[in-house]
mmCIF file of C-alpha atoms and ligand atoms in Angstrom:
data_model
loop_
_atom_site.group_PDB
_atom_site.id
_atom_site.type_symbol
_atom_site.label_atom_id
_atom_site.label_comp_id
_atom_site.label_asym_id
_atom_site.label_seq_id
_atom_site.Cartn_x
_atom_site.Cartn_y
_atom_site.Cartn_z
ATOM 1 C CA UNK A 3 84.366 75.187 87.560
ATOM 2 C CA UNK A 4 84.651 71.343 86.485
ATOM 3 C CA UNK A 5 86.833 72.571 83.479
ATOM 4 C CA UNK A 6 88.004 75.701 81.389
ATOM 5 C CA UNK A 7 87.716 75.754 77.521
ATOM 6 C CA UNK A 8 88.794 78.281 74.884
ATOM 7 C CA UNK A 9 85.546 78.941 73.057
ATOM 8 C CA UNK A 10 85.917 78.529 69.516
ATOM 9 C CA UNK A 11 82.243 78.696 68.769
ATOM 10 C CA UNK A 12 78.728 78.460 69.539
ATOM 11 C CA UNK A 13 75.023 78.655 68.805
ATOM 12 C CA UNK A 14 71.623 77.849 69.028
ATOM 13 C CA UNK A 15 71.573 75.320 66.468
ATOM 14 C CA UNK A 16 73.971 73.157 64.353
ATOM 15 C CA UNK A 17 74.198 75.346 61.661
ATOM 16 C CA UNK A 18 74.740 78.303 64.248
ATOM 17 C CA UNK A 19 77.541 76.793 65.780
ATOM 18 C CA UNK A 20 79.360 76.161 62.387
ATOM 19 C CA UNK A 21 78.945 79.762 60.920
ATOM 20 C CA UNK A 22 80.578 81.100 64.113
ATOM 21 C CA UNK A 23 83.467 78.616 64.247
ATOM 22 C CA UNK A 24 84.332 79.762 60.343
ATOM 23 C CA UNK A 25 84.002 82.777 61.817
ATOM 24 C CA UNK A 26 86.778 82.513 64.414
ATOM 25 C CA UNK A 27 90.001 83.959 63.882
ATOM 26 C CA UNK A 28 92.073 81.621 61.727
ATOM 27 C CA UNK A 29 95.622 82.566 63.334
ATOM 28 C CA UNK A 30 94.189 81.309 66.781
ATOM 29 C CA UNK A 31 92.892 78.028 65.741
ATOM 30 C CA UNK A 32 96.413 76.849 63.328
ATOM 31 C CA UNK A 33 98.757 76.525 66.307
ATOM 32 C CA UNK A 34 96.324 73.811 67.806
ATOM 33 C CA UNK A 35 96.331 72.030 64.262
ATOM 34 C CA UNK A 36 99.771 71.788 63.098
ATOM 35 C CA UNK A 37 100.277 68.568 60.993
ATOM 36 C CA UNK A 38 102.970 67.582 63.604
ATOM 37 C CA UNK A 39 100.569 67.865 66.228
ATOM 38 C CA UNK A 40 98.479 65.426 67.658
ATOM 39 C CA UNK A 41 94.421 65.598 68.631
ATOM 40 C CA UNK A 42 91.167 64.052 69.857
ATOM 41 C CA UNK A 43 87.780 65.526 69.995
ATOM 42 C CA UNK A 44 85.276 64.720 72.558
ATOM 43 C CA UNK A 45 81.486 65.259 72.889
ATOM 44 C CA UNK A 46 79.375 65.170 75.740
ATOM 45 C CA UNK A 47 75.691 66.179 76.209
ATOM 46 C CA UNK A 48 74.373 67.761 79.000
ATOM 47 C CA UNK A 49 71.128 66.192 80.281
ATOM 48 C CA UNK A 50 71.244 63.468 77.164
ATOM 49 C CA UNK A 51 73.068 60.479 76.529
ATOM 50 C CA UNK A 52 74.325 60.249 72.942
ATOM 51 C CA UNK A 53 74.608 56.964 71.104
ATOM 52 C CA UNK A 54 78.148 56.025 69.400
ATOM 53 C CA UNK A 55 76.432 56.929 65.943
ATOM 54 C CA UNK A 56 75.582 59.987 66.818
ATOM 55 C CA UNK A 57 78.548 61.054 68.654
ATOM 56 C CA UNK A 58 80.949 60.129 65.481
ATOM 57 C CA UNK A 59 78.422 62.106 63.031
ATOM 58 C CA UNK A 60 78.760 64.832 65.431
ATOM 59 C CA UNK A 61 82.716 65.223 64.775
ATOM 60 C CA UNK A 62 82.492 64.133 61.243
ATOM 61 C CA UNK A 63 80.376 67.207 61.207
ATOM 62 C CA UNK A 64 83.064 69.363 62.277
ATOM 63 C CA UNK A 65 85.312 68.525 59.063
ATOM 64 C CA UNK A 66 85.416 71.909 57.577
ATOM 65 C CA UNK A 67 87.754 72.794 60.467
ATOM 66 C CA UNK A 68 91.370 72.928 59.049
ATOM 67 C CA UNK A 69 92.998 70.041 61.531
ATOM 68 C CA UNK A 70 96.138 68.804 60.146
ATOM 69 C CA UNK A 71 97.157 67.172 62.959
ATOM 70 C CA UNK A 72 97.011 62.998 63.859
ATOM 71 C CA UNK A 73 94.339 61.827 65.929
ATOM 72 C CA UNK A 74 95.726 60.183 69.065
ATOM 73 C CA UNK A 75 93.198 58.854 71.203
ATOM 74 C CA UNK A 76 95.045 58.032 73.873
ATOM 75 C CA UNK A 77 97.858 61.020 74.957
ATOM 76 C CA UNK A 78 96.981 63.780 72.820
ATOM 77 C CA UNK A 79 98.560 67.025 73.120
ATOM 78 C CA UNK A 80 95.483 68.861 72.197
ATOM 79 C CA UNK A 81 91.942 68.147 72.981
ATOM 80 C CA UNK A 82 88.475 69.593 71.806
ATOM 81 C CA UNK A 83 85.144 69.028 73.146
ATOM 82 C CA UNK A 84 81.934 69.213 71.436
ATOM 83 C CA UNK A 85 78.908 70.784 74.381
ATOM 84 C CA UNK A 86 75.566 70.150 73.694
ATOM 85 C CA UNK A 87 72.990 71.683 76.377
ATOM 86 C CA UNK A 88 69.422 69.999 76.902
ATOM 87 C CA UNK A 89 68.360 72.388 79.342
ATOM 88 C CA UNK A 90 68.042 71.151 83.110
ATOM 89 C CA UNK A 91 64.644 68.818 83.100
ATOM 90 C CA UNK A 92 65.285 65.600 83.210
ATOM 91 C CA UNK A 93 61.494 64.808 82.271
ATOM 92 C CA UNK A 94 61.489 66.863 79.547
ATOM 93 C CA UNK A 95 64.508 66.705 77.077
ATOM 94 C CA UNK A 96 64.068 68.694 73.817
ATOM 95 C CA UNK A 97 65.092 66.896 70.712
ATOM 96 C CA UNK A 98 67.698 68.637 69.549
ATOM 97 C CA UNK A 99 70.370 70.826 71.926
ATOM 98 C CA UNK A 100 69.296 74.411 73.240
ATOM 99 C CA UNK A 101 72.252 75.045 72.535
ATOM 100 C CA UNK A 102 75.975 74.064 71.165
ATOM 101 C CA UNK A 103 79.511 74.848 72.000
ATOM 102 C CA UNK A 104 82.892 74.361 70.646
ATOM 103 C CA UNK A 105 86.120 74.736 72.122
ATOM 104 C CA UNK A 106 89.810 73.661 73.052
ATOM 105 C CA UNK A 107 90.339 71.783 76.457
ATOM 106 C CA UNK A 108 92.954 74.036 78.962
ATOM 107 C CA UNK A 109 92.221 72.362 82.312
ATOM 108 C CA UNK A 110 90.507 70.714 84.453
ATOM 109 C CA UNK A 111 89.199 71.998 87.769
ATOM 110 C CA UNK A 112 90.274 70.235 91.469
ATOM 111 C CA UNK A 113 87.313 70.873 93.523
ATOM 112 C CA UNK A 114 87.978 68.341 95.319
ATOM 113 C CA UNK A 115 90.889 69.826 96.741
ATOM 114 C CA UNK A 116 89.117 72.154 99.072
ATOM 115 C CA UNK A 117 87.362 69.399 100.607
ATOM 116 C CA UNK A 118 90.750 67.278 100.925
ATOM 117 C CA UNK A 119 92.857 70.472 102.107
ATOM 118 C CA UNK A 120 89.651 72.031 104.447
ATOM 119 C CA UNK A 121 91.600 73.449 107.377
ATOM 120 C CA UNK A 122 89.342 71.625 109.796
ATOM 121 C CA UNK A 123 91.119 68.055 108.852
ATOM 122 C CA UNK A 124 94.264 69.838 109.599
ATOM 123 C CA UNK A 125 96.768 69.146 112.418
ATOM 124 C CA UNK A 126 98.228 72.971 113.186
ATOM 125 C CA UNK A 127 95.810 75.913 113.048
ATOM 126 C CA UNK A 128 96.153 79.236 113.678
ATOM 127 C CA UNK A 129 92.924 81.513 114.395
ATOM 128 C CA UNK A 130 94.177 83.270 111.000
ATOM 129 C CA UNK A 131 95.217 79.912 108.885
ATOM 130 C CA UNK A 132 93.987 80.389 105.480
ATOM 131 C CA UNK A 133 91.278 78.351 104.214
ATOM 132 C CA UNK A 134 91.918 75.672 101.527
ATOM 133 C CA UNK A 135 90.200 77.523 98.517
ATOM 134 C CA UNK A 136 91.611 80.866 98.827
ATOM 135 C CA UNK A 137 94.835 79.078 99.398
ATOM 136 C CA UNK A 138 94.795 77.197 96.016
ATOM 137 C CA UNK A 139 93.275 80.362 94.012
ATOM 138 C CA UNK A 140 96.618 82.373 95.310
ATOM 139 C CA UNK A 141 98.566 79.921 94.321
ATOM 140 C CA UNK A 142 97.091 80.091 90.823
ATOM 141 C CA UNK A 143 97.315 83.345 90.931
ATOM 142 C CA UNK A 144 101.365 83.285 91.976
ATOM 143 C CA UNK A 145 101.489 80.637 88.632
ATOM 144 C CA UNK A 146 102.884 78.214 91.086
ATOM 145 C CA UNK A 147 104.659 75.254 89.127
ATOM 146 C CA UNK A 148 107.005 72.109 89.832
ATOM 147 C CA UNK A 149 110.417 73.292 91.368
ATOM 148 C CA UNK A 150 109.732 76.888 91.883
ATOM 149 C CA UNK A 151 110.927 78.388 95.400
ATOM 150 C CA UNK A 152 107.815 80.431 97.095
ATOM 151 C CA UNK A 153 107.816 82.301 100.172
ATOM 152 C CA UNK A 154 105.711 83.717 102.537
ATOM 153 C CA UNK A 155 107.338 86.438 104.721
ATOM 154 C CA UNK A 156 103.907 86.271 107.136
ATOM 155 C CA UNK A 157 103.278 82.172 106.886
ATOM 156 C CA UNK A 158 101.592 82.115 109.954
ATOM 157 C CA UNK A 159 101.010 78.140 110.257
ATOM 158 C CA UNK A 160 102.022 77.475 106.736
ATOM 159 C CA UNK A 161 98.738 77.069 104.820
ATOM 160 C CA UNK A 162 99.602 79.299 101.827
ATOM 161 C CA UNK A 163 102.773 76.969 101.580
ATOM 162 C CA UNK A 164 100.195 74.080 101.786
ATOM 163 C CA UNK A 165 98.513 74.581 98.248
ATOM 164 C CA UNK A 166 102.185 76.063 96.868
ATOM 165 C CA UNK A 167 103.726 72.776 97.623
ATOM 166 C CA UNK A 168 101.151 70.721 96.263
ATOM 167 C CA UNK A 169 101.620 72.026 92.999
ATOM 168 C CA UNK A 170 105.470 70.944 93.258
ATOM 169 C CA UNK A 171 106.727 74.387 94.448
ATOM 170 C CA UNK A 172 109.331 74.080 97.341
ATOM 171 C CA UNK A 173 108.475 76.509 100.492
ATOM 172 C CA UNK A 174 109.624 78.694 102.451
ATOM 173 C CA UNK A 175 108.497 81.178 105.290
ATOM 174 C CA UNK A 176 109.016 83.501 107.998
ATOM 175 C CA UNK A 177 106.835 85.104 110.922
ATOM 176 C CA UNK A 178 107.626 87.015 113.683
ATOM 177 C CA UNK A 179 105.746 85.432 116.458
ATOM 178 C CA UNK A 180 108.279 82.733 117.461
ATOM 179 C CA UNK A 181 105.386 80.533 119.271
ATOM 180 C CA UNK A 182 103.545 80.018 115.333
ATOM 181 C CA UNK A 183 107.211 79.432 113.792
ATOM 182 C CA UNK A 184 107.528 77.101 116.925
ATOM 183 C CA UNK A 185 104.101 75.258 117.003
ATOM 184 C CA UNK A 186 104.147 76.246 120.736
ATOM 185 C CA UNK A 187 101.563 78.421 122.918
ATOM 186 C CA UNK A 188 98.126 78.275 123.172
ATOM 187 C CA UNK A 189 95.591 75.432 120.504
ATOM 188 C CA UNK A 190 93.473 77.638 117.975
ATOM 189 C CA UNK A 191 90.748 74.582 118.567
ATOM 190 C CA UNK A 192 87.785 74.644 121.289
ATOM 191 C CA UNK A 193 88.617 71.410 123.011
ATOM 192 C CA UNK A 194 92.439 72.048 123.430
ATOM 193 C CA UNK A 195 94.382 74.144 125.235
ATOM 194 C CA UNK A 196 98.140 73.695 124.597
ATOM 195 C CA UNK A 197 99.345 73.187 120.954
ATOM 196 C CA UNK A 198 100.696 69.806 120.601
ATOM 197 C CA UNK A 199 103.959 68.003 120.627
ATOM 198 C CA UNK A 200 103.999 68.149 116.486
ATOM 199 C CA UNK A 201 101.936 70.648 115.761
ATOM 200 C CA UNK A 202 104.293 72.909 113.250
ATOM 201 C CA UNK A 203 104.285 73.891 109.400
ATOM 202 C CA UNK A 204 106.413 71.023 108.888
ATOM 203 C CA UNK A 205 103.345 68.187 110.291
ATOM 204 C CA UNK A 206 101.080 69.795 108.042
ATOM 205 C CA UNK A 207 102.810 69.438 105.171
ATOM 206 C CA UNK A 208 103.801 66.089 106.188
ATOM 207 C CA UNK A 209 100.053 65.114 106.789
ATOM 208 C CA UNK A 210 99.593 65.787 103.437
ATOM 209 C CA UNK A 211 102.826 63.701 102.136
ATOM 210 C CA UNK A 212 104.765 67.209 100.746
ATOM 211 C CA UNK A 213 107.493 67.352 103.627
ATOM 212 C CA UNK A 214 109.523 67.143 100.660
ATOM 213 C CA UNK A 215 108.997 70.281 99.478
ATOM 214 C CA UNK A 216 109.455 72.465 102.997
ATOM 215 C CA UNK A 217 112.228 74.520 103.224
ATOM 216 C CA UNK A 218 112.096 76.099 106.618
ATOM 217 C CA UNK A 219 110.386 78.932 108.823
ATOM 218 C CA UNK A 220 112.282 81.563 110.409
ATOM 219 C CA UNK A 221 111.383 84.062 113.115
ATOM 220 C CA UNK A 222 111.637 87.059 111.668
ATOM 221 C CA UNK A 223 110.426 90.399 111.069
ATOM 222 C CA UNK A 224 109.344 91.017 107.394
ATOM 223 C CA UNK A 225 109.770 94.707 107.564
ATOM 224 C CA UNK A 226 113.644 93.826 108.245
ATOM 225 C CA UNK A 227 114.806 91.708 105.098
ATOM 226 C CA UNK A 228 117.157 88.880 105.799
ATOM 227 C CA UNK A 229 117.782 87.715 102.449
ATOM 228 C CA UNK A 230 121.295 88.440 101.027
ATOM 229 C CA UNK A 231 120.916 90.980 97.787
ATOM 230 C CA UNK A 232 120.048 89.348 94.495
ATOM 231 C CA UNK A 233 117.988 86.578 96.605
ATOM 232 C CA UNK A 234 114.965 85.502 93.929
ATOM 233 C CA UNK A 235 112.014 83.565 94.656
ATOM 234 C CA UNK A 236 109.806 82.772 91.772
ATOM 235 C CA UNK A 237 106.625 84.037 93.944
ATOM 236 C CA UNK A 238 105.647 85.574 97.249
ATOM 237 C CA UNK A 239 102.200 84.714 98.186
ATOM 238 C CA UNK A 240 100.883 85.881 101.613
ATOM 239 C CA UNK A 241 98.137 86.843 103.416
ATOM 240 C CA UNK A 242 99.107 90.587 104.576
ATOM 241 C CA UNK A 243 100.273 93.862 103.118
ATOM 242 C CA UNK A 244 104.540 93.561 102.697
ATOM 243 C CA UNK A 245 107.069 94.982 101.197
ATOM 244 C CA UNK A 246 109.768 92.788 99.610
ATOM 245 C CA UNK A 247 108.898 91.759 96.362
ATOM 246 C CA UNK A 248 110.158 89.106 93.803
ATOM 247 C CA UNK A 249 109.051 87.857 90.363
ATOM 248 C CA UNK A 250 105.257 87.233 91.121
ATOM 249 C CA UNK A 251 103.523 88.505 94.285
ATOM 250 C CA UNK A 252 99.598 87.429 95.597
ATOM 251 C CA UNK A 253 98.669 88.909 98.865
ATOM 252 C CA UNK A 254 95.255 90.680 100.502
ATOM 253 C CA UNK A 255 94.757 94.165 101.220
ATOM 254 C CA UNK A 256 92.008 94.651 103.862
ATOM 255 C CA UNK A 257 89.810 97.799 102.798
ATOM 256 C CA UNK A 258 86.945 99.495 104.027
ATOM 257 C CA UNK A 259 84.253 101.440 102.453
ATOM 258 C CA UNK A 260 85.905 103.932 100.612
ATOM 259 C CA UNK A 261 88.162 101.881 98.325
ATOM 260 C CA UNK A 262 89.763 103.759 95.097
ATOM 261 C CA UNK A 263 92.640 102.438 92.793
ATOM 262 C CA UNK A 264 94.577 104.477 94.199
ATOM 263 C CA UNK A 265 95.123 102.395 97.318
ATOM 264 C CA UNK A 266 96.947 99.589 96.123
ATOM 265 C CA UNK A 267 100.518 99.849 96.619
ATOM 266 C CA UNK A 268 102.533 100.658 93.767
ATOM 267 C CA UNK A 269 106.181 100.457 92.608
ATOM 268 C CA UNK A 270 108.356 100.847 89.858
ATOM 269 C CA UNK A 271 109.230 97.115 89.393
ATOM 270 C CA UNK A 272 105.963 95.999 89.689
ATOM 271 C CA UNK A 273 102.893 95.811 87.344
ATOM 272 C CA UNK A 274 99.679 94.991 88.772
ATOM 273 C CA UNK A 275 97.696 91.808 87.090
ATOM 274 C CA UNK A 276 94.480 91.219 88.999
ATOM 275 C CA UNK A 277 92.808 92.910 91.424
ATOM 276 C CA UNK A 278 90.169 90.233 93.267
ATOM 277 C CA UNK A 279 87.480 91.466 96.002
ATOM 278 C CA UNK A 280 86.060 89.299 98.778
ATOM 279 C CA UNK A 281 83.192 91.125 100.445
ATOM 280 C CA UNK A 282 83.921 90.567 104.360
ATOM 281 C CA UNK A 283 80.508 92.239 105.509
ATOM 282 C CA UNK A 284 78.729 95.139 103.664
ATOM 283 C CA UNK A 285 81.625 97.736 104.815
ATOM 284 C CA UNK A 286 84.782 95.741 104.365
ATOM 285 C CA UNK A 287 86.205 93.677 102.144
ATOM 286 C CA UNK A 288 89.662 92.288 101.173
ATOM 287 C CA UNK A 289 91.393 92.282 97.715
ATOM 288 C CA UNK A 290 93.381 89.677 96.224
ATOM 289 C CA UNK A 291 96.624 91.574 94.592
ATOM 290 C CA UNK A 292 98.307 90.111 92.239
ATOM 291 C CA UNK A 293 101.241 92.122 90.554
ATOM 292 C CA UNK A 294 104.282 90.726 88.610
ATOM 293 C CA UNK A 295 107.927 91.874 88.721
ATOM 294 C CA UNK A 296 108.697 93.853 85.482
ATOM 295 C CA UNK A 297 112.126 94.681 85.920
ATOM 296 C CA UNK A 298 115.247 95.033 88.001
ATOM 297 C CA UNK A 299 115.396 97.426 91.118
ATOM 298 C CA UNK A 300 117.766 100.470 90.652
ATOM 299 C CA UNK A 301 119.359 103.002 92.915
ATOM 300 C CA UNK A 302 116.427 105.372 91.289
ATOM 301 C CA UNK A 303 113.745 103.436 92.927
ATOM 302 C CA UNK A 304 114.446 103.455 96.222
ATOM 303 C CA UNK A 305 112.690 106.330 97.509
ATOM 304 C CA UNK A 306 109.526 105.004 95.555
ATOM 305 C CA UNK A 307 107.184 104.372 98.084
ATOM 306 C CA UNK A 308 107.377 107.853 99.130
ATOM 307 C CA UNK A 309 105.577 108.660 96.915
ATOM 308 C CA UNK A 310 102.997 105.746 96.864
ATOM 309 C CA UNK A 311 99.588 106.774 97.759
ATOM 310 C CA UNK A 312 98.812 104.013 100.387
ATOM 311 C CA UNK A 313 101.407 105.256 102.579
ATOM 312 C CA UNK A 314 99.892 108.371 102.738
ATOM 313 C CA UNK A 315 97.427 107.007 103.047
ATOM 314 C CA UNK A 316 97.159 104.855 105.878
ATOM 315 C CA UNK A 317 98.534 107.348 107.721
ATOM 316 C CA UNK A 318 95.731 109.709 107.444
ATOM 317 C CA UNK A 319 92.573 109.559 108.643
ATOM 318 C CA UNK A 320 91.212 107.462 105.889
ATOM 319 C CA UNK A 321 93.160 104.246 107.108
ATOM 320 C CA UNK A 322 91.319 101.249 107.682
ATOM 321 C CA UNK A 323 93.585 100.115 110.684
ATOM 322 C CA UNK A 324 92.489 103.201 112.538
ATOM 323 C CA UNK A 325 88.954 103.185 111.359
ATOM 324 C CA UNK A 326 88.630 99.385 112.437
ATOM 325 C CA UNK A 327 89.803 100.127 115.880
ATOM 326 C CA UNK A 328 88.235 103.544 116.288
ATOM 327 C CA UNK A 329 85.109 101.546 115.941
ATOM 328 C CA UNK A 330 84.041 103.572 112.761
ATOM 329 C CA UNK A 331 83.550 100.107 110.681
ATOM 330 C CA UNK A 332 81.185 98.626 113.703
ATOM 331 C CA UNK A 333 79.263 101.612 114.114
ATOM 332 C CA UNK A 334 77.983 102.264 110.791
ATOM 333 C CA UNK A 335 77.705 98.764 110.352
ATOM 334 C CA UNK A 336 75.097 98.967 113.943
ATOM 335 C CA UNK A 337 73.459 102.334 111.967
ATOM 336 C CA UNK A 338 72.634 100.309 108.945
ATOM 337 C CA UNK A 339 71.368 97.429 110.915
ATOM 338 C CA UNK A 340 69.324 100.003 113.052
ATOM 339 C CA UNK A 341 67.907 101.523 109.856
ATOM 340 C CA UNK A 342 66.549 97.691 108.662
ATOM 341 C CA UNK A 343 64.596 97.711 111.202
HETATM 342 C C1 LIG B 415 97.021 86.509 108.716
HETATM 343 S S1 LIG B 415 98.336 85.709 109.510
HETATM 344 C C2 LIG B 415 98.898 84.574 108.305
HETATM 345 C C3 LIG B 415 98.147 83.281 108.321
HETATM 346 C C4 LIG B 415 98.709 82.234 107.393
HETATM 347 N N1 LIG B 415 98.451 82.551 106.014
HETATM 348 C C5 LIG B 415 98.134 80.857 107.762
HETATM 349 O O1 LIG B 415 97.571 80.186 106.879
HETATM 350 O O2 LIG B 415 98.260 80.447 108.925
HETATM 351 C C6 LIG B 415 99.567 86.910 109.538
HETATM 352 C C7 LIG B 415 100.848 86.511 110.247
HETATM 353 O O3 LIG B 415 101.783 87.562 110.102
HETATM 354 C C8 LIG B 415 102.606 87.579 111.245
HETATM 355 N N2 LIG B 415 103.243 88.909 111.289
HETATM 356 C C9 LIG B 415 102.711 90.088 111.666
HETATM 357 N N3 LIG B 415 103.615 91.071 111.542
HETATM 358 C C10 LIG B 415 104.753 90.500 111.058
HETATM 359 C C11 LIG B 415 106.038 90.998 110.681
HETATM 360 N N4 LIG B 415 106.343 92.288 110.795
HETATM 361 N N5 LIG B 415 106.921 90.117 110.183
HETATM 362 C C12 LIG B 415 106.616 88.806 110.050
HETATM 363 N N6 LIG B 415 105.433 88.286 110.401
HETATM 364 C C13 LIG B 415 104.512 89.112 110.890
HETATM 365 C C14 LIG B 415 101.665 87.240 112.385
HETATM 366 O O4 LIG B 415 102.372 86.679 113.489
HETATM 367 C C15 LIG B 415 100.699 86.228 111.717
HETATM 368 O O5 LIG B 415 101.107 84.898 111.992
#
């Protein structure tokens, strides 16, 4: 998306929109129009260009709206936009909008990052490095900010740390194949065959001027915690199923056709927030898991994941480990393609 609003109202016409911005909840528009506050409202047309006159008629329009605040054209803390859509022919642009929006500004969107982050500008690669996209959406989804500490116990060659540092989050990782920690062994690119003198987590992020913000990669196993007890990070974001967990936690779970609920790992400090798929073909996909640490671990917890259902479950014959490599996933895959025919 180019940008995200809060909707405070729409319609098909002027009159529309107004009715159903009188109509919004009052105790969610005040803290946005605070006389202390500050404000600008923008218009822009989609598929028109609007003259100064009518753009300023446009807001004066709007001056039922209860805004107590100053208007600050220049740094204002909050921001409104007025949408107007004239439908998609350029050769044919009704006179007045198809339709009208109203809304507070929240952000922006960086598109432009997965073309300036795409893994195949990058100097180390793994055959598993994450791509730039699903990199930055984890990283939204682990809240990432300036100055938080972020770790991946499975970082691979680093490129969830990639998108974590570049919102100002220093990084941290550890993996237990010492060649990836190492940037040794053999190139994940066709026309190489050794990995390069500076080919490490530490290059990429240096390639993309956050060196800054690395902390180190260890060898290690992640099953085997190294961290001393009442070690925080402010979010784990990795790309495989794990088990230490901190405040905020984004990782995939691999699935395959018969996905319930009642597969996602669960614990007692944890509440899950989002729960994303990515279909990988029609019998497997991967989820997105987001959870969020709710409260302290206790001696009363630590037989938890016992009792967890994926543990059970992926050691019965419903796992997708021993599905994938007893061919199961293929096969029925071949069957369907066989049936197309
Ligand atoms: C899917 S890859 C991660 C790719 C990474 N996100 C990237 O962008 O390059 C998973 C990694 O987990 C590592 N791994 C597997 N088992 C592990 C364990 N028990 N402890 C730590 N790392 C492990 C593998 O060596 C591999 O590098």
């Amino acid at each position: 998306s180019r940008s995200i609003f809060e909707l405070w109202g729409q319609g098909k016409s002027a009159e529309e929109l107004f009715t159903s911005l009188k109509n919004y909840p009052m105790e969610k528009m005040v803290p946005y129009l605070q006389s202390n506050s500050t404000y600008k409202i923008h218009i822009h047309a989609f598929n028109k260009t609007l003259i100064q006159e009518e753009k300023i008629k446009r807001i004066d329009a709007l001056e039922f709206l209860p805004f107590e605040g100053k208007v600050n054209l220049k740094n204002p803390e909050h921001i409104f936009w007025i949408l107007e859509d004239y439908g998609m022919d350029p050769n044919n642009i009704p006179e007045e909008p198809l339709d009208l929006y109203f809304g507070r500004w929240i952000a922006d969107g960086q598109r432009e990052l997965i073309e300036s982050y795409s893994v195949k500008k990058r100097h180390f690669i793994g055959n598993t490095s994450m791509d730039a996209c699903l990199s930055f959406i984890m990283a939204n989804h682990g809240r990432v900010k300036a100055n938080d500490v972020v770790f991946d116990p499975f970082v691979g060659t680093g490129g969830l740390l990639i998108s974590s540092a570049r919102f100002g989050a220093y990084v941290c990782g550890t993996d237990i194949d010492y060649n990836t920690v190492h940037g040794l062994g053999k190139a994940s690119r066709k026309n190489q065959k050794w990995r390069g003198p500076d080919e490490n987590i530490r290059a990429n992020l240096r390639q993309y001027g956050l060196e800054k913000y690395y902390l180190d990669a260890l060898v290690s196993d992640a099953s085997k915690p190294i961290w001393r007890k009442g070690m925080l990070f402010d979010a784990i974001i990795t790309d495989h199923t794990h088990v230490t967990v901190h405040r905020l936690t984004a990782f995939w779970l691999l699935i395959s056709s018969r996905y319930t609920e009642e597969i996602i790992p669960r614990h007692p400090c944890l509440k899950l927030i989002s729960n994303c798929e990515q279909m990988l073909s029609s019998h497997t996909s991967r989820r997105l898991i987001t959870m969020e640490k709710v409260k302290e671990f206790e001696d009363k917890d630590q037989y938890s994941h016992l009792l967890d259902y994926q543990s059970l479950l992926y050691k019965g014959h419903n796992s997708f480990r021993e599905k994938y490599f007893s061919g199961v996933t293929k096969r029925i895959a071949k069957e369907e393609k066989d049936n197309q025919k």
